[in-house]
Coordinates of C-alpha atoms and ligand atoms in Angstrom, one line a residue:
M1 CA -60.5 10.4 62.4
T2 CA -56.8 9.9 62.7
S3 CA -55.4 11.4 66.0
T4 CA -52.2 12.8 64.5
M5 CA -53.9 15.0 62.0
V6 CA -56.6 16.7 64.1
M7 CA -55.9 20.4 64.1
Q8 CA -58.8 22.4 65.4
S9 CA -57.5 25.9 65.8
M10 CA -56.8 28.8 63.4
L11 CA -54.3 31.5 63.9
L12 CA -55.7 34.9 64.8
G13 CA -52.9 37.3 65.2
G14 CA -50.6 34.9 67.0
E15 CA -53.2 33.2 69.0
W16 CA -54.5 29.7 68.1
V17 CA -58.3 29.9 68.5
T18 CA -61.1 27.4 68.0
S19 CA -64.7 28.0 66.8
E20 CA -67.9 26.2 67.5
R21 CA -68.6 25.6 63.8
T22 CA -66.1 23.4 62.1
I23 CA -65.3 22.2 58.6
D24 CA -64.2 18.6 57.9
V25 CA -60.9 18.1 56.1
I26 CA -61.3 15.0 54.0
D27 CA -58.7 12.7 52.5
P28 CA -59.7 12.3 48.8
K29 CA -58.2 8.8 48.8
N30 CA -61.2 7.3 50.7
A31 CA -63.3 10.3 51.8
E32 CA -62.2 9.8 55.4
V33 CA -62.4 12.9 57.7
I34 CA -58.8 13.5 58.8
A35 CA -59.3 16.8 60.7
K36 CA -61.8 19.4 61.7
V37 CA -60.9 23.1 61.3
P38 CA -62.8 26.3 62.4
A39 CA -65.4 27.7 60.1
A40 CA -64.5 31.3 60.6
S41 CA -67.4 33.8 60.7
V42 CA -67.5 37.4 59.3
E43 CA -66.9 38.5 62.9
D44 CA -63.7 36.5 63.0
V45 CA -62.6 38.1 59.7
K46 CA -63.3 41.6 61.2
R47 CA -61.2 40.7 64.2
A48 CA -58.4 39.4 62.0
I49 CA -58.4 42.6 60.1
E50 CA -58.4 44.7 63.3
I51 CA -55.4 42.7 64.6
G52 CA -53.8 42.9 61.1
I53 CA -54.1 46.7 61.2
E54 CA -52.1 46.7 64.4
G55 CA -49.8 44.2 62.9
T56 CA -48.8 46.5 60.0
K57 CA -47.0 48.8 62.4
I58 CA -45.2 45.9 64.1
A59 CA -44.2 44.3 60.7
A60 CA -43.0 47.6 59.3
S61 CA -40.8 48.3 62.3
L62 CA -38.9 44.9 62.0
S63 CA -35.4 45.7 61.0
T64 CA -33.9 44.0 57.9
H65 CA -31.8 41.7 60.1
E66 CA -34.9 40.7 62.2
R67 CA -36.9 39.9 59.0
I68 CA -34.0 37.8 57.7
S69 CA -33.6 36.0 61.0
I70 CA -37.3 35.1 61.3
L71 CA -37.5 33.9 57.7
T72 CA -34.3 31.8 58.1
K73 CA -35.5 30.3 61.3
A74 CA -38.9 29.4 59.8
A75 CA -37.1 27.7 56.8
N76 CA -34.9 25.7 59.2
W77 CA -37.9 24.7 61.3
I78 CA -39.6 23.3 58.2
E79 CA -36.4 21.6 57.0
K80 CA -36.2 19.7 60.3
R81 CA -39.8 18.5 59.9
H82 CA -39.7 17.7 56.2
D83 CA -41.5 14.4 56.5
L84 CA -44.3 15.8 58.6
F85 CA -44.9 18.6 56.1
A86 CA -44.8 16.1 53.1
D87 CA -47.2 13.7 54.9
T88 CA -49.7 16.6 55.6
I89 CA -49.7 17.7 52.0
A90 CA -50.1 14.1 50.7
K91 CA -52.9 13.3 53.2
E92 CA -55.1 16.4 52.8
G93 CA -54.6 16.9 49.1
S94 CA -54.1 15.1 45.8
K95 CA -50.3 14.8 45.7
T96 CA -48.4 11.6 46.0
I97 CA -45.8 11.5 48.7
R98 CA -43.0 12.0 46.2
E99 CA -44.7 15.0 44.8
A100 CA -45.4 16.3 48.3
R101 CA -41.7 16.0 49.2
K102 CA -40.8 18.2 46.2
E103 CA -43.3 20.8 47.3
V104 CA -41.8 20.9 50.8
S105 CA -38.3 21.4 49.4
R106 CA -39.6 24.2 47.2
C107 CA -41.3 25.9 50.2
I108 CA -38.0 25.9 52.1
Q109 CA -36.4 27.5 49.0
T110 CA -39.2 30.1 48.7
I111 CA -38.7 31.2 52.4
R112 CA -34.9 31.3 52.1
L113 CA -35.3 33.4 48.9
S114 CA -37.6 35.7 50.9
A115 CA -34.9 36.1 53.5
E116 CA -32.4 37.1 50.8
E117 CA -34.8 39.5 49.1
A118 CA -35.4 41.3 52.5
R119 CA -31.7 42.2 52.3
R120 CA -32.1 43.5 48.7
L121 CA -35.0 45.8 49.2
H122 CA -33.3 48.7 47.5
G123 CA -34.3 52.1 46.1
E124 CA -32.1 54.4 44.0
T125 CA -31.0 58.0 43.7
I126 CA -33.0 60.2 41.4
S127 CA -31.3 62.8 39.1
F128 CA -33.7 65.7 39.9
D129 CA -31.4 68.1 38.1
Q130 CA -32.4 66.7 34.8
M131 CA -35.4 69.1 35.0
P132 CA -34.4 72.7 34.4
G133 CA -35.1 74.6 37.6
S134 CA -34.3 71.6 39.8
E135 CA -30.5 72.0 39.8
D136 CA -30.6 72.5 43.6
R137 CA -32.4 69.2 44.4
V138 CA -31.1 65.8 45.4
G139 CA -32.9 62.7 46.5
Y140 CA -33.8 59.1 46.2
Y141 CA -36.7 56.7 46.5
Y142 CA -36.9 53.7 48.8
R143 CA -39.5 50.9 49.1
F144 CA -41.9 50.9 52.0
P145 CA -44.5 48.2 53.0
I146 CA -47.9 48.3 51.4
G147 CA -49.6 47.5 54.7
L148 CA -52.2 44.8 55.3
I149 CA -52.3 42.0 52.7
V150 CA -55.0 39.4 52.3
A151 CA -53.6 36.2 50.7
I152 CA -56.1 33.7 49.2
T153 CA -54.7 30.4 48.0
P154 CA -55.8 27.3 46.1
F155 CA -55.7 23.6 47.0
N156 CA -53.3 22.3 44.5
D157 CA -50.0 23.5 46.2
P158 CA -51.3 23.9 49.7
L159 CA -47.9 24.7 51.2
N160 CA -45.6 26.4 48.7
L161 CA -48.3 28.8 47.3
V162 CA -48.9 30.0 50.8
A163 CA -45.2 30.4 51.3
H164 CA -45.1 32.5 48.2
K165 CA -47.5 35.0 50.0
I166 CA -46.2 34.9 53.6
G167 CA -42.4 35.0 52.8
P168 CA -42.4 38.0 50.5
A169 CA -45.0 39.8 52.7
I170 CA -42.7 39.5 55.7
A171 CA -39.6 40.4 53.7
G172 CA -41.4 43.6 52.6
G173 CA -42.5 44.5 56.2
N174 CA -46.2 43.8 55.8
A175 CA -48.9 42.1 57.9
V176 CA -50.8 39.3 56.2
I177 CA -54.0 37.4 56.6
V178 CA -54.1 34.0 54.8
K179 CA -57.2 32.3 53.7
P180 CA -56.2 28.9 52.4
A181 CA -58.4 26.7 50.3
T182 CA -61.2 25.2 52.4
V183 CA -60.3 21.7 51.3
T184 CA -56.6 21.9 52.2
P185 CA -56.0 24.1 55.3
L186 CA -53.6 21.9 57.3
S187 CA -50.4 22.6 55.4
A188 CA -51.1 26.4 55.8
F189 CA -51.5 25.9 59.6
L190 CA -48.2 24.0 59.8
L191 CA -46.5 26.8 57.9
A192 CA -48.0 29.4 60.3
E193 CA -46.6 27.3 63.2
A194 CA -43.2 27.5 61.6
F195 CA -43.4 31.3 61.6
M196 CA -44.6 31.5 65.2
E197 CA -41.8 29.2 66.3
A198 CA -39.4 31.4 64.4
G199 CA -40.4 34.4 66.5
L200 CA -42.6 36.3 64.1
P201 CA -44.3 38.9 66.3
K202 CA -48.0 38.2 67.1
K203 CA -50.5 40.2 65.0
V204 CA -48.3 40.1 61.9
L205 CA -49.8 36.8 60.6
S206 CA -53.3 35.3 60.7
V207 CA -54.4 32.1 59.0
I208 CA -58.2 31.8 59.0
T209 CA -60.3 29.0 57.6
G210 CA -63.7 29.3 56.3
N211 CA -65.8 29.0 53.1
A212 CA -65.2 31.8 50.7
S213 CA -69.0 32.0 50.2
E214 CA -69.2 33.1 53.9
I215 CA -66.1 35.2 54.6
G216 CA -64.7 36.0 51.1
D217 CA -66.6 39.4 50.7
E218 CA -65.5 40.8 54.0
L219 CA -61.9 39.8 53.3
V220 CA -61.7 41.4 49.9
T221 CA -63.8 44.5 50.4
H222 CA -62.5 45.8 53.7
P223 CA -60.9 49.2 53.0
A224 CA -58.0 48.5 55.5
V225 CA -56.8 45.7 53.3
R226 CA -54.3 47.4 50.8
M227 CA -53.6 44.4 48.6
I228 CA -55.2 41.1 47.7
S229 CA -52.8 38.5 46.6
F230 CA -54.9 35.8 45.0
T231 CA -54.0 32.5 43.4
G232 CA -56.9 30.4 42.1
G233 CA -59.4 30.0 39.2
V234 CA -60.3 32.8 36.8
N235 CA -64.0 32.9 38.0
A236 CA -63.0 33.6 41.6
G237 CA -60.3 36.0 40.4
E238 CA -62.8 38.0 38.4
A239 CA -65.4 38.0 41.2
I240 CA -62.8 39.3 43.6
A241 CA -61.5 42.0 41.2
K242 CA -65.1 43.3 40.7
K243 CA -65.7 43.6 44.4
A244 CA -62.3 44.7 45.8
G245 CA -62.5 48.4 45.2
L246 CA -59.4 50.6 45.3
K247 CA -56.6 48.2 46.4
K248 CA -53.7 46.5 44.7
L249 CA -54.5 43.1 43.1
G250 CA -52.1 40.3 42.4
M251 CA -53.9 37.6 40.3
E252 CA -52.3 34.2 39.6
L253 CA -55.0 32.4 37.7
G254 CA -55.5 29.3 35.6
S255 CA -54.5 28.1 32.1
N256 CA -54.7 25.3 29.6
S257 CA -51.1 25.3 28.6
P258 CA -49.8 24.4 25.1
C259 CA -46.7 22.5 24.1
I260 CA -45.3 22.3 20.6
V261 CA -43.2 19.3 19.4
L262 CA -41.4 19.9 16.1
E263 CA -40.0 17.2 13.8
D264 CA -36.4 17.9 14.8
A265 CA -37.0 17.5 18.5
N266 CA -35.5 14.9 20.8
L267 CA -38.6 12.7 21.1
E268 CA -37.6 10.8 24.1
D269 CA -37.2 14.0 26.1
A270 CA -40.4 15.4 24.8
V271 CA -42.4 12.3 25.7
E272 CA -41.0 12.2 29.2
A273 CA -41.5 15.9 29.9
I274 CA -45.0 16.1 28.4
T275 CA -46.2 13.0 30.3
S276 CA -44.9 14.4 33.6
G277 CA -46.3 17.9 32.8
S278 CA -49.7 16.5 32.0
F279 CA -50.2 14.2 34.9
W280 CA -48.3 15.9 37.8
A281 CA -50.6 16.3 40.8
A282 CA -53.3 14.4 38.8
G283 CA -53.2 17.3 36.3
Q284 CA -54.3 19.8 38.9
N285 CA -51.5 22.2 38.2
C286 CA -51.8 25.7 36.8
L287 CA -48.8 25.0 34.5
G288 CA -49.9 21.5 33.5
V289 CA -49.7 20.6 29.8
Q290 CA -53.2 20.4 28.3
R291 CA -52.7 20.9 24.6
V292 CA -49.9 19.4 22.5
Y293 CA -49.3 20.4 18.9
I294 CA -47.1 17.8 17.1
Q295 CA -45.7 18.3 13.6
E296 CA -47.1 15.7 11.2
G297 CA -43.8 13.9 10.4
I298 CA -43.5 12.6 14.0
Y299 CA -47.2 12.7 15.0
E300 CA -47.7 8.9 14.9
T301 CA -44.4 8.0 16.6
F302 CA -44.8 10.6 19.3
T303 CA -48.4 9.6 20.0
N304 CA -47.6 5.9 20.3
Q305 CA -44.7 6.7 22.7
L306 CA -46.8 9.1 24.8
V307 CA -49.6 6.6 25.1
A308 CA -47.2 3.8 26.0
R309 CA -45.6 6.0 28.7
T310 CA -49.0 7.0 30.0
K311 CA -50.1 3.4 30.4
Q312 CA -47.1 2.8 32.7
Y313 CA -48.5 5.3 35.2
R314 CA -49.3 3.7 38.5
V315 CA -52.4 5.3 40.0
G316 CA -53.4 4.6 43.6
D317 CA -52.5 5.2 47.2
K318 CA -50.8 8.6 47.5
L319 CA -48.6 7.5 50.4
L320 CA -47.0 4.5 48.6
E321 CA -43.5 5.3 47.3
E322 CA -44.3 3.6 43.9
T323 CA -47.5 5.6 43.1
D324 CA -47.2 8.0 40.2
M325 CA -50.6 9.6 40.5
G326 CA -53.2 10.0 43.2
P327 CA -56.9 11.0 43.2
L328 CA -58.4 14.3 42.2
I329 CA -59.1 16.6 45.2
T330 CA -62.8 15.5 45.4
E331 CA -65.0 13.0 43.7
K332 CA -67.0 16.0 42.4
E333 CA -63.9 17.2 40.6
A334 CA -63.3 13.8 39.1
I335 CA -66.9 13.7 37.9
R336 CA -66.4 17.2 36.3
V337 CA -63.4 15.9 34.4
E338 CA -65.3 12.8 33.4
R339 CA -68.1 15.0 32.0
L340 CA -65.6 17.2 30.0
V341 CA -64.0 14.1 28.4
N342 CA -67.3 12.4 27.7
D343 CA -68.7 15.6 26.1
A344 CA -65.6 15.8 23.8
R345 CA -66.0 12.1 22.9
K346 CA -69.6 12.7 21.9
L347 CA -68.4 15.5 19.6
G348 CA -65.9 13.0 17.9
A349 CA -62.8 13.0 20.1
T350 CA -60.9 9.7 20.3
C351 CA -59.7 8.4 23.7
L352 CA -56.4 6.6 23.2
C353 CA -56.0 5.6 26.9
G354 CA -57.6 6.3 30.2
G355 CA -61.1 7.9 30.2
E356 CA -62.2 6.0 33.3
R357 CA -63.2 7.1 36.7
F358 CA -63.5 5.3 40.0
S359 CA -64.5 7.5 43.1
A360 CA -62.1 10.5 43.1
Y361 CA -59.6 8.9 40.8
Y362 CA -59.5 9.6 37.0
M363 CA -57.1 7.6 34.9
P364 CA -54.4 9.5 33.0
T365 CA -56.1 10.1 29.7
V366 CA -54.9 10.9 26.2
L367 CA -57.3 12.3 23.7
T368 CA -56.9 13.0 20.0
N369 CA -59.2 14.3 17.2
V370 CA -60.7 16.7 19.7
P371 CA -63.1 19.2 17.9
A372 CA -62.1 22.8 18.3
E373 CA -65.6 23.7 19.5
S374 CA -65.5 21.3 22.5
E375 CA -65.2 22.9 25.9
I376 CA -62.2 20.8 26.8
T377 CA -60.0 22.6 24.1
R378 CA -61.0 26.1 25.4
E379 CA -61.3 25.8 29.1
E380 CA -58.9 24.6 31.8
I381 CA -59.4 20.9 32.5
F382 CA -57.5 20.8 35.8
G383 CA -57.4 17.1 35.6
P384 CA -55.2 14.3 34.1
V385 CA -56.2 14.7 30.5
V386 CA -54.0 15.7 27.6
L387 CA -55.1 16.6 24.0
L388 CA -52.9 15.8 21.0
D389 CA -53.2 17.6 17.7
C390 CA -51.4 17.2 14.4
V391 CA -50.0 20.4 12.8
K392 CA -48.3 21.0 9.5
E393 CA -45.8 23.6 10.7
L394 CA -44.9 25.9 13.5
D395 CA -47.1 28.8 12.5
E396 CA -50.2 26.6 12.7
A397 CA -49.1 25.4 16.2
I398 CA -48.6 29.0 17.4
E399 CA -51.9 30.1 16.0
K400 CA -53.8 27.3 17.8
S401 CA -51.8 27.8 21.0
N402 CA -52.8 31.4 21.1
A403 CA -56.5 30.8 20.3
V404 CA -57.6 30.6 23.9
Q405 CA -58.4 33.1 26.7
Y406 CA -55.4 31.9 28.8
G407 CA -51.6 32.6 28.6
L408 CA -49.6 31.4 31.5
Q409 CA -46.7 29.3 30.2
A410 CA -45.9 27.2 27.1
G411 CA -43.2 24.8 25.9
I412 CA -41.6 24.0 22.6
F413 CA -39.4 21.1 21.7
T414 CA -37.0 21.8 18.8
N415 CA -33.3 21.9 18.1
D416 CA -33.8 24.8 15.6
I417 CA -32.9 28.0 17.3
N418 CA -34.8 30.1 14.7
Q419 CA -38.0 28.2 15.2
A420 CA -37.5 28.5 19.0
F421 CA -37.1 32.3 18.6
R422 CA -40.2 32.5 16.4
A423 CA -42.2 30.8 19.1
I424 CA -40.7 33.0 21.9
K425 CA -41.7 36.1 20.0
S426 CA -45.2 35.0 19.0
M427 CA -46.6 33.0 21.8
D428 CA -48.9 35.0 24.2
V429 CA -47.7 33.7 27.5
G430 CA -45.9 34.8 30.6
G431 CA -43.1 32.2 30.2
I432 CA -41.9 29.8 27.5
M433 CA -39.7 26.8 28.0
I434 CA -37.5 25.6 25.2
N435 CA -37.0 21.9 25.2
D436 CA -39.2 21.5 28.2
S437 CA -42.9 21.4 28.9
S438 CA -44.9 24.3 30.2
D439 CA -44.6 22.7 33.6
Y440 CA -41.3 24.2 34.6
R441 CA -40.8 26.8 37.3
I442 CA -38.3 27.8 39.9
D443 CA -39.4 30.0 42.8
A444 CA -37.0 32.8 42.0
M445 CA -38.2 33.5 38.5
P446 CA -41.0 36.0 37.6
F447 CA -44.1 33.9 37.3
G448 CA -47.5 34.9 36.0
G449 CA -49.7 35.1 33.0
V450 CA -51.2 37.3 30.3
K451 CA -54.9 37.5 29.2
Q452 CA -57.1 35.7 31.6
S453 CA -54.2 33.9 33.3
G454 CA -53.5 36.8 35.6
L455 CA -52.3 40.2 36.6
G456 CA -48.8 41.0 37.9
R457 CA -46.0 38.5 38.7
E458 CA -45.1 36.3 41.6
G459 CA -41.6 34.7 42.2
V460 CA -40.1 36.0 45.4
Q461 CA -38.2 39.1 44.2
F462 CA -41.2 40.1 42.1
S463 CA -43.7 39.5 44.9
V464 CA -41.7 41.6 47.3
H465 CA -41.7 44.3 44.7
E466 CA -45.5 44.1 44.3
M467 CA -45.9 44.1 48.1
T468 CA -44.0 47.4 48.6
E469 CA -44.4 50.9 47.2
P470 CA -41.7 53.4 46.3
K471 CA -41.5 56.6 48.4
V472 CA -39.7 59.6 46.9
V473 CA -37.5 61.7 49.1
C474 CA -36.3 65.1 47.7
F475 CA -34.0 67.6 49.4
K476 CA -34.1 71.2 48.2
L477 CA -30.7 72.5 49.0
S478 CA -30.0 76.1 50.0
K479 CA -27.9 78.0 47.5
Y480 CA -25.0 78.0 50.0
S481 CA -24.6 74.2 50.1
Ligands
NAP1 P1 -60.7 28.5 43.4 O1 -61.9 27.7 43.5 O2 -60.6 29.7 42.6 O3 -60.3 28.9 44.9 C1 -59.1 29.5 45.3 C2 -59.2 30.2 46.6 O4 -60.1 31.3 46.4 C3 -59.8 29.3 47.7 O5 -59.2 29.7 48.9 C4 -61.3 29.7 47.7 O6 -61.9 29.5 48.9 C5 -61.1 31.2 47.4 N1 -62.3 31.9 46.8 C6 -63.1 31.4 45.8 N2 -64.0 32.3 45.5 C7 -63.8 33.4 46.2 C8 -64.4 34.7 46.4 N3 -65.4 35.1 45.6 N4 -63.9 35.6 47.2 C9 -62.8 35.3 48.0 N5 -62.2 34.1 47.9 C10 -62.7 33.1 47.0 O7 -59.4 27.6 42.9 P2 -59.0 26.1 43.4 O8 -60.0 25.2 42.8 O9 -58.7 26.1 44.8 O10 -57.6 26.0 42.6 C11 -57.6 25.7 41.3 C12 -57.3 27.0 40.4 O11 -56.2 27.7 40.8 C13 -57.0 26.6 39.0 O12 -57.7 27.4 38.1 C14 -55.5 26.8 38.8 O13 -55.1 27.0 37.5 C15 -55.4 28.0 39.7 N6 -54.0 28.1 40.1 C16 -53.2 29.1 39.6 C17 -51.9 29.2 40.0 C18 -51.0 30.3 39.4 O14 -49.9 30.5 40.1 N7 -51.3 30.9 38.3 C19 -51.3 28.3 40.9 C20 -52.1 27.3 41.4 C21 -53.5 27.2 41.0 P3 -62.8 28.2 49.2 O15 -61.8 27.1 49.2 O16 -63.4 28.4 50.5 O17 -63.8 28.1 48.1

């Protein structure tokens, strides 16, 4: 075990506590144990919730300037330790060091945006006198905190997706309990440390580690929890929604995003964006490009260029500057991707490059002629595999794009504004990028999906909105006023 990465405590309402039972944190590069973290028990969860209930009052009583100050100090603390954060992401997860650095910069941005949004938590006046009989009433609504939030996060952005929960929760005056993915808890602990160092009052934040199979039910069913903000796969999202009972749900789920490339597109740009969008974080990216529909006149040229670009990808040690793609999060995940590709090949798919696995690594893979009935066209691959399909025209591409249960984001490459607008109107997604791949996001924009890709929207301003409720105030005036 490396000495610098051992982190054996979890944060229970401002106190770092250990537990007898631990979980190994494993570097997928070589399956080495890099840290041990507590395996929280149901009793620990109950304690976190009790502390969180007290934390709601403390969080709600923080003034706007105190919230802004804490969030700004946390962002500054992270900025000063940019390398430590990037190193942690790259070691515990799949990302290369270059990808990890981008995530740290985005996390700082997310927390700074949260500080700004704390300032903008506005209500508005209400014209009560629009209702006959209410001429003597004036009033307004303002936004108040929802209370105790449970935030459950996935492994693929182990820092910024946690920041997308904690930042808006604090901006809105809430207490929050984070349960990070069991395979990548270290970045979440570092982020929690930033908030403690920034002066966040104890009891407002807990970060507990433990397997969802053991502690998940207690976290999501407890009646004191007023909101579950979940980011992860559709199966887990559905299981949580069924159990949660009457509480608010934010669901950021998976997808198998489409991109359309029309004959008038700038091919060089399309190839570059689609390669990056397909293989970013070894394809473990909710926005990652999975299905590409290419108009027939450019199909061959586009395919050749994409395959050539893919073959240039350097796969290997995440910590080396020159590496373009690291391993999947576990060998088990790489085996799952291998099975999906092999099943598609058995049904007639052609593998143009990649298609090989070694340990947790799966080579960037381009498939074509993939039968519509194969699992890989319908489900989320969450691995470095992209499917190419030749279409006659835009309508066929749109129809195929929409023929899945997901709808997070999409991309279309065209210089024809009318074609772009047709796609904008007809594609069932939460976001569509014109002349870019589905894999584009800034932390300030509304982000989320339709169909099985989710419920509600994240993006700091929108999360703060979801994490607060409007309270109406109405004054009945006396006839003398
Ligand atoms: P996952 O298996 O669904 O797990 C996500 C989190 O949920 C983990 O912390 C997990 O805990 C917990 N969890 C699982 N089942 C639970 C249950 N029944 N009750 C309570 N908690 C439960 O997802 P993942 O493999 O970490 O991440 C990949 C998925 O996340 C992909 O589908 C991806 O598309 C999606 N994702 C979506 C977005 C978005 O913004 N839309 C962003 C990133 C990722 P354990 O780790 O202990 O199992």
